[in-house]
Amino acid sequence: MDLSPYIAEAIKLLREAKSVAVLTGAGVSAESGVPTFRASDGLWEGHRIEDVASPDGWERDSNLVWTFYNLRRTNVSEVQPNPGHYALAEMEKIWGEDFNLITQNVDGLHQRAGNTRVWELHGALNRTECTGCGDIVDQGLTDLGTDPRCKKCGDLVRPNIVWFGESLPHEVWKKAQEATFLCDVFLVIGTSAVVYPAAGLVRLAKQRGDIVGELQPAKVIEINITPSDVVTYVDVGIYGPSGEVLPKILEGIRKG
Ligand code: OAD
Ligand code: ZN
């Protein structure tokens, strides 16, 4: 399918935008070689993702949870940002403080590509959080074994990841909502948009005028290989790999 008319429409909307917010999901890292969650029936070695990414799963078997996260950590340590990540980093340079990248990803690839205004809704793979004293530490992406301990208090540490049933970090969520509320164009990229509250940002971008009368609904551009759950809010849908579509959009914005 020829995507160029949709790409042209996205470029036009972006060139008119004063402020841009982006929500990314696992799909933006797929071309780097990071597996998405819902591709293989949402299973990891026979375990439901929810079982290795929930407080219940952790209570039941913290060894299994650490095995899962060590694999994800080493996987991410071996991959590189792809052209989609780099295009988003270039866009931040264009819009500066009016460009906010909200991500559900925990792989740190946006920061490695050069984005600085990144709001990590679901935590980060490189950080651990002590189950005793709450200390949060950047441990890089090495394999930590299945019984990693806090250097301060000796208790077991867990991945600093927001699991199913847990709340999002308050300040980060506030920033994400603010950026969404203030943007003229909202890009939703590589997410199935089924996990809330993150997916609710798309609706917020569209319905901000219901809260402050004079605000127009933001224009929503979706980039995915297939329409997501929030397709009803999408003004322009570009259905192709983000690592190919985003550099084309960047090129078009620059040509202006
Ligand atoms: P999903 O695995 O649910 O969705 C990945 C999306 O990326 C799908 O919509 C794919 O169609 C799309 N996709 C795949 N390859 C792509 C490509 N090359 N270019 C563009 N799109 C592509 O991942 P998320 O939506 O990120 O939460 O999942 C949301 C949350 O659920 C995750 O943050 C994680 C997970 O469980 C926690 O860990 C708390
Ligand atoms: Zn501790």
mmCIF file of C-alpha atoms and ligand atoms in Angstrom:
data_model
loop_
_atom_site.group_PDB
_atom_site.id
_atom_site.type_symbol
_atom_site.label_atom_id
_atom_site.label_comp_id
_atom_site.label_asym_id
_atom_site.label_seq_id
_atom_site.Cartn_x
_atom_site.Cartn_y
_atom_site.Cartn_z
ATOM 1 C CA MET A 1 0.000 0.000 0.000
ATOM 2 C CA ASP A 2 1.208 3.504 -0.840
ATOM 3 C CA LEU A 3 1.629 5.361 2.443
ATOM 4 C CA SER A 4 2.797 8.647 0.931
ATOM 5 C CA PRO A 5 -0.557 10.535 1.061
ATOM 6 C CA TYR A 6 -0.883 9.736 4.776
ATOM 7 C CA ILE A 7 2.732 10.661 5.427
ATOM 8 C CA ALA A 8 2.168 13.965 3.578
ATOM 9 C CA GLU A 9 -0.887 14.694 5.713
ATOM 10 C CA ALA A 10 1.074 13.962 8.904
ATOM 11 C CA ILE A 11 3.888 16.272 7.776
ATOM 12 C CA LYS A 12 1.389 19.067 7.138
ATOM 13 C CA LEU A 13 -0.166 18.722 10.594
ATOM 14 C CA LEU A 14 3.223 18.585 12.283
ATOM 15 C CA ARG A 15 4.561 21.640 10.468
ATOM 16 C CA GLU A 16 1.608 23.632 11.799
ATOM 17 C CA ALA A 17 2.026 22.322 15.359
ATOM 18 C CA LYS A 18 3.435 24.500 18.132
ATOM 19 C CA SER A 19 3.548 21.662 20.600
ATOM 20 C CA VAL A 20 3.886 17.922 20.027
ATOM 21 C CA ALA A 21 3.412 14.975 22.373
ATOM 22 C CA VAL A 22 4.252 11.385 21.514
ATOM 23 C CA LEU A 23 3.180 8.122 23.131
ATOM 24 C CA THR A 24 5.317 5.127 22.232
ATOM 25 C CA GLY A 25 4.987 1.420 22.927
ATOM 26 C CA ALA A 26 6.940 -1.751 22.287
ATOM 27 C CA GLY A 27 6.456 -1.542 18.497
ATOM 28 C CA VAL A 28 8.893 1.372 18.211
ATOM 29 C CA SER A 29 11.664 -0.931 19.478
ATOM 30 C CA ALA A 30 10.605 -3.998 17.475
ATOM 31 C CA GLU A 31 12.959 -3.187 14.601
ATOM 32 C CA SER A 32 15.823 -2.968 17.125
ATOM 33 C CA GLY A 33 15.149 -6.586 18.079
ATOM 34 C CA VAL A 34 13.208 -6.093 21.318
ATOM 35 C CA PRO A 35 10.192 -8.425 21.291
ATOM 36 C CA THR A 36 6.750 -6.839 21.709
ATOM 37 C CA PHE A 37 4.420 -8.128 24.421
ATOM 38 C CA ARG A 38 1.318 -9.206 22.617
ATOM 39 C CA ALA A 39 2.929 -10.776 19.568
ATOM 40 C CA SER A 40 3.233 -14.413 20.680
ATOM 41 C CA ASP A 41 -0.098 -14.749 22.512
ATOM 42 C CA GLY A 42 1.330 -12.617 25.313
ATOM 43 C CA LEU A 43 3.246 -15.632 26.604
ATOM 44 C CA TRP A 44 6.813 -15.907 27.802
ATOM 45 C CA GLU A 45 8.071 -19.499 28.051
ATOM 46 C CA GLY A 46 4.555 -20.634 28.822
ATOM 47 C CA HIS A 47 3.935 -17.958 31.467
ATOM 48 C CA ARG A 48 1.374 -15.231 30.982
ATOM 49 C CA ILE A 49 3.083 -11.823 30.887
ATOM 50 C CA GLU A 50 0.826 -10.818 33.782
ATOM 51 C CA ASP A 51 2.360 -13.601 35.900
ATOM 52 C CA VAL A 52 5.894 -12.333 35.507
ATOM 53 C CA ALA A 53 4.890 -8.668 35.646
ATOM 54 C CA SER A 54 2.585 -8.351 38.648
ATOM 55 C CA PRO A 55 2.843 -8.109 42.450
ATOM 56 C CA ASP A 56 1.094 -11.519 42.695
ATOM 57 C CA GLY A 57 3.628 -13.123 40.372
ATOM 58 C CA TRP A 58 6.447 -11.613 42.435
ATOM 59 C CA GLU A 59 4.932 -12.949 45.687
ATOM 60 C CA ARG A 60 4.560 -16.404 44.155
ATOM 61 C CA ASP A 61 7.998 -16.717 42.567
ATOM 62 C CA SER A 62 10.496 -13.849 42.638
ATOM 63 C CA ASN A 63 13.156 -16.144 41.107
ATOM 64 C CA LEU A 64 11.040 -16.591 37.984
ATOM 65 C CA VAL A 65 10.365 -12.859 37.792
ATOM 66 C CA TRP A 66 14.095 -12.115 38.038
ATOM 67 C CA THR A 67 14.873 -14.734 35.382
ATOM 68 C CA PHE A 68 12.424 -12.982 33.065
ATOM 69 C CA TYR A 69 13.833 -9.510 33.776
ATOM 70 C CA ASN A 70 17.469 -10.621 33.507
ATOM 71 C CA LEU A 71 16.685 -11.920 30.031
ATOM 72 C CA ARG A 72 15.019 -8.667 29.090
ATOM 73 C CA ARG A 73 17.959 -6.704 30.532
ATOM 74 C CA THR A 74 20.580 -8.649 28.585
ATOM 75 C CA ASN A 75 18.454 -8.508 25.408
ATOM 76 C CA VAL A 76 18.280 -4.718 25.644
ATOM 77 C CA SER A 77 22.004 -4.415 26.406
ATOM 78 C CA GLU A 78 22.702 -6.086 23.046
ATOM 79 C CA VAL A 79 20.462 -3.947 20.815
ATOM 80 C CA GLN A 80 20.730 -0.455 19.340
ATOM 81 C CA PRO A 81 18.203 2.319 18.747
ATOM 82 C CA ASN A 82 16.709 2.139 15.226
ATOM 83 C CA PRO A 83 15.999 4.931 12.690
ATOM 84 C CA GLY A 84 12.570 5.494 14.311
ATOM 85 C CA HIS A 85 14.180 6.329 17.668
ATOM 86 C CA TYR A 86 16.702 8.625 15.964
ATOM 87 C CA ALA A 87 13.996 10.468 14.022
ATOM 88 C CA LEU A 88 12.170 11.163 17.291
ATOM 89 C CA ALA A 89 15.403 12.503 18.807
ATOM 90 C CA GLU A 90 15.777 14.882 15.836
ATOM 91 C CA MET A 91 12.185 16.031 16.297
ATOM 92 C CA GLU A 92 12.957 16.985 19.893
ATOM 93 C CA LYS A 93 15.688 19.264 18.546
ATOM 94 C CA ILE A 94 13.125 20.998 16.307
ATOM 95 C CA TRP A 95 10.449 21.619 18.945
ATOM 96 C CA GLY A 96 12.650 21.797 22.043
ATOM 97 C CA GLU A 97 10.611 22.103 25.244
ATOM 98 C CA ASP A 98 7.426 21.782 23.228
ATOM 99 C CA PHE A 99 8.263 18.187 22.364
ATOM 100 C CA ASN A 100 7.461 15.553 24.955
ATOM 101 C CA LEU A 101 8.021 11.852 24.522
ATOM 102 C CA ILE A 102 5.840 9.709 26.746
ATOM 103 C CA THR A 103 6.799 6.058 26.633
ATOM 104 C CA GLN A 104 5.502 2.778 27.971
ATOM 105 C CA ASN A 105 8.855 1.232 27.085
ATOM 106 C CA VAL A 106 11.388 0.367 29.753
ATOM 107 C CA ASP A 107 14.313 -0.275 27.394
ATOM 108 C CA GLY A 108 15.917 3.204 27.525
ATOM 109 C CA LEU A 109 16.376 3.273 23.730
ATOM 110 C CA HIS A 110 14.783 6.709 23.365
ATOM 111 C CA GLN A 111 17.374 8.208 25.710
ATOM 112 C CA ARG A 112 20.180 6.321 23.975
ATOM 113 C CA ALA A 113 19.010 7.827 20.659
ATOM 114 C CA GLY A 114 19.226 11.316 22.178
ATOM 115 C CA ASN A 115 15.787 12.269 23.505
ATOM 116 C CA THR A 116 15.959 14.099 26.830
ATOM 117 C CA ARG A 117 12.304 14.948 27.449
ATOM 118 C CA VAL A 118 11.243 11.353 28.049
ATOM 119 C CA TRP A 119 8.485 10.456 30.487
ATOM 120 C CA GLU A 120 8.790 6.778 31.373
ATOM 121 C CA LEU A 121 5.343 5.669 32.471
ATOM 122 C CA HIS A 122 6.277 2.069 33.268
ATOM 123 C CA GLY A 123 9.718 2.439 34.853
ATOM 124 C CA ALA A 124 13.077 1.351 33.457
ATOM 125 C CA LEU A 125 14.841 -2.002 33.068
ATOM 126 C CA ASN A 126 18.200 -0.678 34.249
ATOM 127 C CA ARG A 127 16.894 0.392 37.646
ATOM 128 C CA THR A 128 16.150 -1.685 40.741
ATOM 129 C CA GLU A 129 13.996 -0.776 43.716
ATOM 130 C CA CYS A 130 14.583 -2.146 47.220
ATOM 131 C CA THR A 131 11.586 -3.985 48.692
ATOM 132 C CA GLY A 132 12.777 -2.907 52.158
ATOM 133 C CA CYS A 133 14.005 0.698 52.103
ATOM 134 C CA GLY A 134 12.680 1.681 48.661
ATOM 135 C CA ASP A 135 16.106 2.814 47.407
ATOM 136 C CA ILE A 136 16.158 3.110 43.602
ATOM 137 C CA VAL A 137 19.501 2.362 41.910
ATOM 138 C CA ASP A 138 20.746 2.353 38.308
ATOM 139 C CA GLN A 139 22.379 -1.063 37.928
ATOM 140 C CA GLY A 140 23.052 -0.967 34.203
ATOM 141 C CA LEU A 141 21.808 -3.916 32.167
ATOM 142 C CA THR A 142 23.849 -6.812 33.526
ATOM 143 C CA ASP A 143 22.400 -10.106 34.722
ATOM 144 C CA LEU A 144 21.754 -9.597 38.448
ATOM 145 C CA GLY A 145 21.011 -13.225 39.303
ATOM 146 C CA THR A 146 17.797 -14.214 41.031
ATOM 147 C CA ASP A 147 18.495 -12.891 44.534
ATOM 148 C CA PRO A 148 19.914 -9.377 44.143
ATOM 149 C CA ARG A 149 20.264 -7.503 47.427
ATOM 150 C CA CYS A 150 20.146 -3.847 48.472
ATOM 151 C CA LYS A 151 23.546 -2.358 49.334
ATOM 152 C CA LYS A 152 21.963 -0.185 52.015
ATOM 153 C CA CYS A 153 19.709 -2.560 53.955
ATOM 154 C CA GLY A 154 20.331 -6.047 52.559
ATOM 155 C CA ASP A 155 16.729 -6.692 51.496
ATOM 156 C CA LEU A 156 15.757 -8.193 48.156
ATOM 157 C CA VAL A 157 15.525 -5.671 45.304
ATOM 158 C CA ARG A 158 12.954 -5.836 42.490
ATOM 159 C CA PRO A 159 12.919 -4.359 38.995
ATOM 160 C CA ASN A 160 11.864 -0.676 39.068
ATOM 161 C CA ILE A 161 9.034 -1.469 36.688
ATOM 162 C CA VAL A 162 5.354 -0.631 37.013
ATOM 163 C CA TRP A 163 3.587 -3.968 37.081
ATOM 164 C CA PHE A 164 -0.033 -4.793 36.306
ATOM 165 C CA GLY A 165 -2.199 -3.491 39.135
ATOM 166 C CA GLU A 166 0.389 -0.940 40.334
ATOM 167 C CA SER A 167 0.068 2.837 39.996
ATOM 168 C CA LEU A 168 2.189 4.927 37.698
ATOM 169 C CA PRO A 169 4.883 7.162 39.217
ATOM 170 C CA HIS A 170 2.926 10.261 40.227
ATOM 171 C CA GLU A 171 5.212 13.038 38.903
ATOM 172 C CA VAL A 172 5.821 11.284 35.582
ATOM 173 C CA TRP A 173 2.113 10.713 35.059
ATOM 174 C CA LYS A 174 1.402 14.371 35.846
ATOM 175 C CA LYS A 175 3.970 15.502 33.251
ATOM 176 C CA ALA A 176 2.556 13.090 30.669
ATOM 177 C CA GLN A 177 -0.975 14.387 31.169
ATOM 178 C CA GLU A 178 0.182 17.994 31.044
ATOM 179 C CA ALA A 179 2.134 17.415 27.805
ATOM 180 C CA THR A 180 -0.870 15.658 26.267
ATOM 181 C CA PHE A 181 -3.250 18.382 27.344
ATOM 182 C CA LEU A 182 -1.065 21.115 25.854
ATOM 183 C CA CYS A 183 -0.159 19.552 22.506
ATOM 184 C CA ASP A 184 -1.613 20.384 19.083
ATOM 185 C CA VAL A 185 -0.485 17.088 17.579
ATOM 186 C CA PHE A 186 -0.396 13.788 19.434
ATOM 187 C CA LEU A 187 1.566 10.937 17.865
ATOM 188 C CA VAL A 188 0.751 7.413 19.008
ATOM 189 C CA ILE A 189 3.397 4.976 17.834
ATOM 190 C CA GLY A 190 3.851 1.219 18.114
ATOM 191 C CA THR A 191 1.423 0.559 20.925
ATOM 192 C CA SER A 192 -1.585 -1.729 20.981
ATOM 193 C CA ALA A 193 -3.100 0.929 23.298
ATOM 194 C CA VAL A 194 -4.865 -1.608 25.483
ATOM 195 C CA VAL A 195 -3.048 -0.876 28.747
ATOM 196 C CA TYR A 196 -4.538 1.886 30.894
ATOM 197 C CA PRO A 197 -4.072 4.563 32.075
ATOM 198 C CA ALA A 198 -1.402 5.107 29.353
ATOM 199 C CA ALA A 199 -3.806 4.502 26.465
ATOM 200 C CA GLY A 200 -6.233 7.033 27.981
ATOM 201 C CA LEU A 201 -3.855 9.835 26.961
ATOM 202 C CA VAL A 202 -5.027 9.535 23.353
ATOM 203 C CA ARG A 203 -8.564 10.329 24.406
ATOM 204 C CA LEU A 204 -7.353 13.178 26.617
ATOM 205 C CA ALA A 205 -5.592 14.756 23.615
ATOM 206 C CA LYS A 206 -8.812 14.564 21.633
ATOM 207 C CA GLN A 207 -11.201 15.676 24.348
ATOM 208 C CA ARG A 208 -9.203 18.471 25.999
ATOM 209 C CA GLY A 209 -11.774 20.980 24.702
ATOM 210 C CA ASP A 210 -14.348 19.361 27.002
ATOM 211 C CA ILE A 211 -12.222 20.513 29.944
ATOM 212 C CA VAL A 212 -11.095 23.937 28.687
ATOM 213 C CA GLY A 213 -13.634 25.265 26.199
ATOM 214 C CA GLU A 214 -11.335 27.228 23.890
ATOM 215 C CA LEU A 215 -8.936 24.332 23.284
ATOM 216 C CA GLN A 216 -9.340 22.516 19.996
ATOM 217 C CA PRO A 217 -9.005 18.747 19.981
ATOM 218 C CA ALA A 218 -5.400 17.778 19.201
ATOM 219 C CA LYS A 219 -4.810 16.027 15.889
ATOM 220 C CA VAL A 220 -3.919 12.393 16.491
ATOM 221 C CA ILE A 221 -1.494 10.606 14.163
ATOM 222 C CA GLU A 222 -1.049 6.869 14.578
ATOM 223 C CA ILE A 223 1.978 4.953 13.299
ATOM 224 C CA ASN A 224 1.679 1.194 13.679
ATOM 225 C CA ILE A 225 1.760 -1.850 11.466
ATOM 226 C CA THR A 226 -1.933 -2.308 12.172
ATOM 227 C CA PRO A 227 -4.686 -0.058 13.646
ATOM 228 C CA SER A 228 -4.652 -0.080 17.460
ATOM 229 C CA ASP A 229 -7.433 -0.057 20.029
ATOM 230 C CA VAL A 230 -7.685 3.747 19.933
ATOM 231 C CA VAL A 231 -8.216 3.971 16.173
ATOM 232 C CA THR A 232 -11.515 5.846 16.682
ATOM 233 C CA TYR A 233 -9.532 8.865 17.912
ATOM 234 C CA VAL A 234 -7.058 8.799 15.031
ATOM 235 C CA ASP A 235 -7.097 11.555 12.378
ATOM 236 C CA VAL A 236 -4.249 10.183 10.266
ATOM 237 C CA GLY A 237 -3.249 6.519 10.423
ATOM 238 C CA ILE A 238 0.021 5.436 8.834
ATOM 239 C CA TYR A 239 0.196 1.661 8.819
ATOM 240 C CA GLY A 240 3.799 0.674 8.257
ATOM 241 C CA PRO A 241 6.929 0.044 10.390
ATOM 242 C CA SER A 242 7.849 3.067 12.540
ATOM 243 C CA GLY A 243 11.558 2.677 11.689
ATOM 244 C CA GLU A 244 10.684 3.454 8.079
ATOM 245 C CA VAL A 245 7.801 5.899 8.502
ATOM 246 C CA LEU A 246 9.342 8.239 11.108
ATOM 247 C CA PRO A 247 12.487 9.133 9.082
ATOM 248 C CA LYS A 248 10.240 10.005 6.110
ATOM 249 C CA ILE A 249 8.127 12.274 8.290
ATOM 250 C CA LEU A 250 11.260 13.948 9.673
ATOM 251 C CA GLU A 251 12.583 14.532 6.166
ATOM 252 C CA GLY A 252 9.279 16.133 5.145
ATOM 253 C CA ILE A 253 9.209 18.441 8.170
ATOM 254 C CA ARG A 254 12.763 19.593 7.449
ATOM 255 C CA LYS A 255 12.148 20.233 3.756
ATOM 256 C CA GLY A 256 9.450 22.788 4.578
HETATM 257 P P1 OAD B 1 2.174 -4.435 22.656
HETATM 258 O O1 OAD B 1 3.015 -5.645 22.488
HETATM 259 O O2 OAD B 1 0.836 -4.597 23.281
HETATM 260 O O3 OAD B 1 1.925 -3.753 21.251
HETATM 261 C C1 OAD B 1 2.941 -3.537 20.319
HETATM 262 C C2 OAD B 1 2.363 -2.767 19.166
HETATM 263 O O4 OAD B 1 3.403 -2.438 18.267
HETATM 264 C C3 OAD B 1 1.288 -3.504 18.370
HETATM 265 O O5 OAD B 1 0.182 -2.643 18.193
HETATM 266 C C4 OAD B 1 1.982 -3.809 17.029
HETATM 267 O O6 OAD B 1 1.071 -3.779 15.946
HETATM 268 C C5 OAD B 1 2.955 -2.645 16.945
HETATM 269 N N1 OAD B 1 4.161 -2.892 16.132
HETATM 270 C C6 OAD B 1 4.903 -4.028 16.015
HETATM 271 N N2 OAD B 1 5.967 -3.841 15.224
HETATM 272 C C7 OAD B 1 5.924 -2.542 14.820
HETATM 273 C C8 OAD B 1 6.758 -1.720 13.986
HETATM 274 N N3 OAD B 1 7.855 -2.186 13.418
HETATM 275 N N4 OAD B 1 6.382 -0.427 13.805
HETATM 276 C C9 OAD B 1 5.263 0.073 14.381
HETATM 277 N N5 OAD B 1 4.458 -0.661 15.176
HETATM 278 C C10 OAD B 1 4.765 -1.930 15.400
HETATM 279 O O7 OAD B 1 3.071 -3.355 23.418
HETATM 280 P P2 OAD B 1 2.625 -2.053 24.217
HETATM 281 O O8 OAD B 1 1.446 -1.401 23.584
HETATM 282 O O9 OAD B 1 3.845 -1.234 24.422
HETATM 283 O O10 OAD B 1 3.493 -2.931 30.444
HETATM 284 O O11 OAD B 1 2.201 -2.669 25.597
HETATM 285 C C11 OAD B 1 1.801 -1.827 26.637
HETATM 286 C C12 OAD B 1 2.262 -2.337 27.964
HETATM 287 O O12 OAD B 1 1.826 -3.681 28.163
HETATM 288 C C13 OAD B 1 3.752 -2.428 28.135
HETATM 289 O O13 OAD B 1 4.343 -1.215 28.545
HETATM 290 C C14 OAD B 1 3.917 -3.456 29.188
HETATM 291 C C15 OAD B 1 2.947 -4.475 28.634
HETATM 292 O O14 OAD B 1 2.553 -5.442 29.447
HETATM 293 C C16 OAD B 1 4.151 -3.223 31.572
HETATM 294 O O15 OAD B 1 5.180 -3.877 31.594
HETATM 295 C C17 OAD B 1 3.515 -2.653 32.774
HETATM 296 ZN ZN ZN B 2 17.198 -1.334 50.926
#
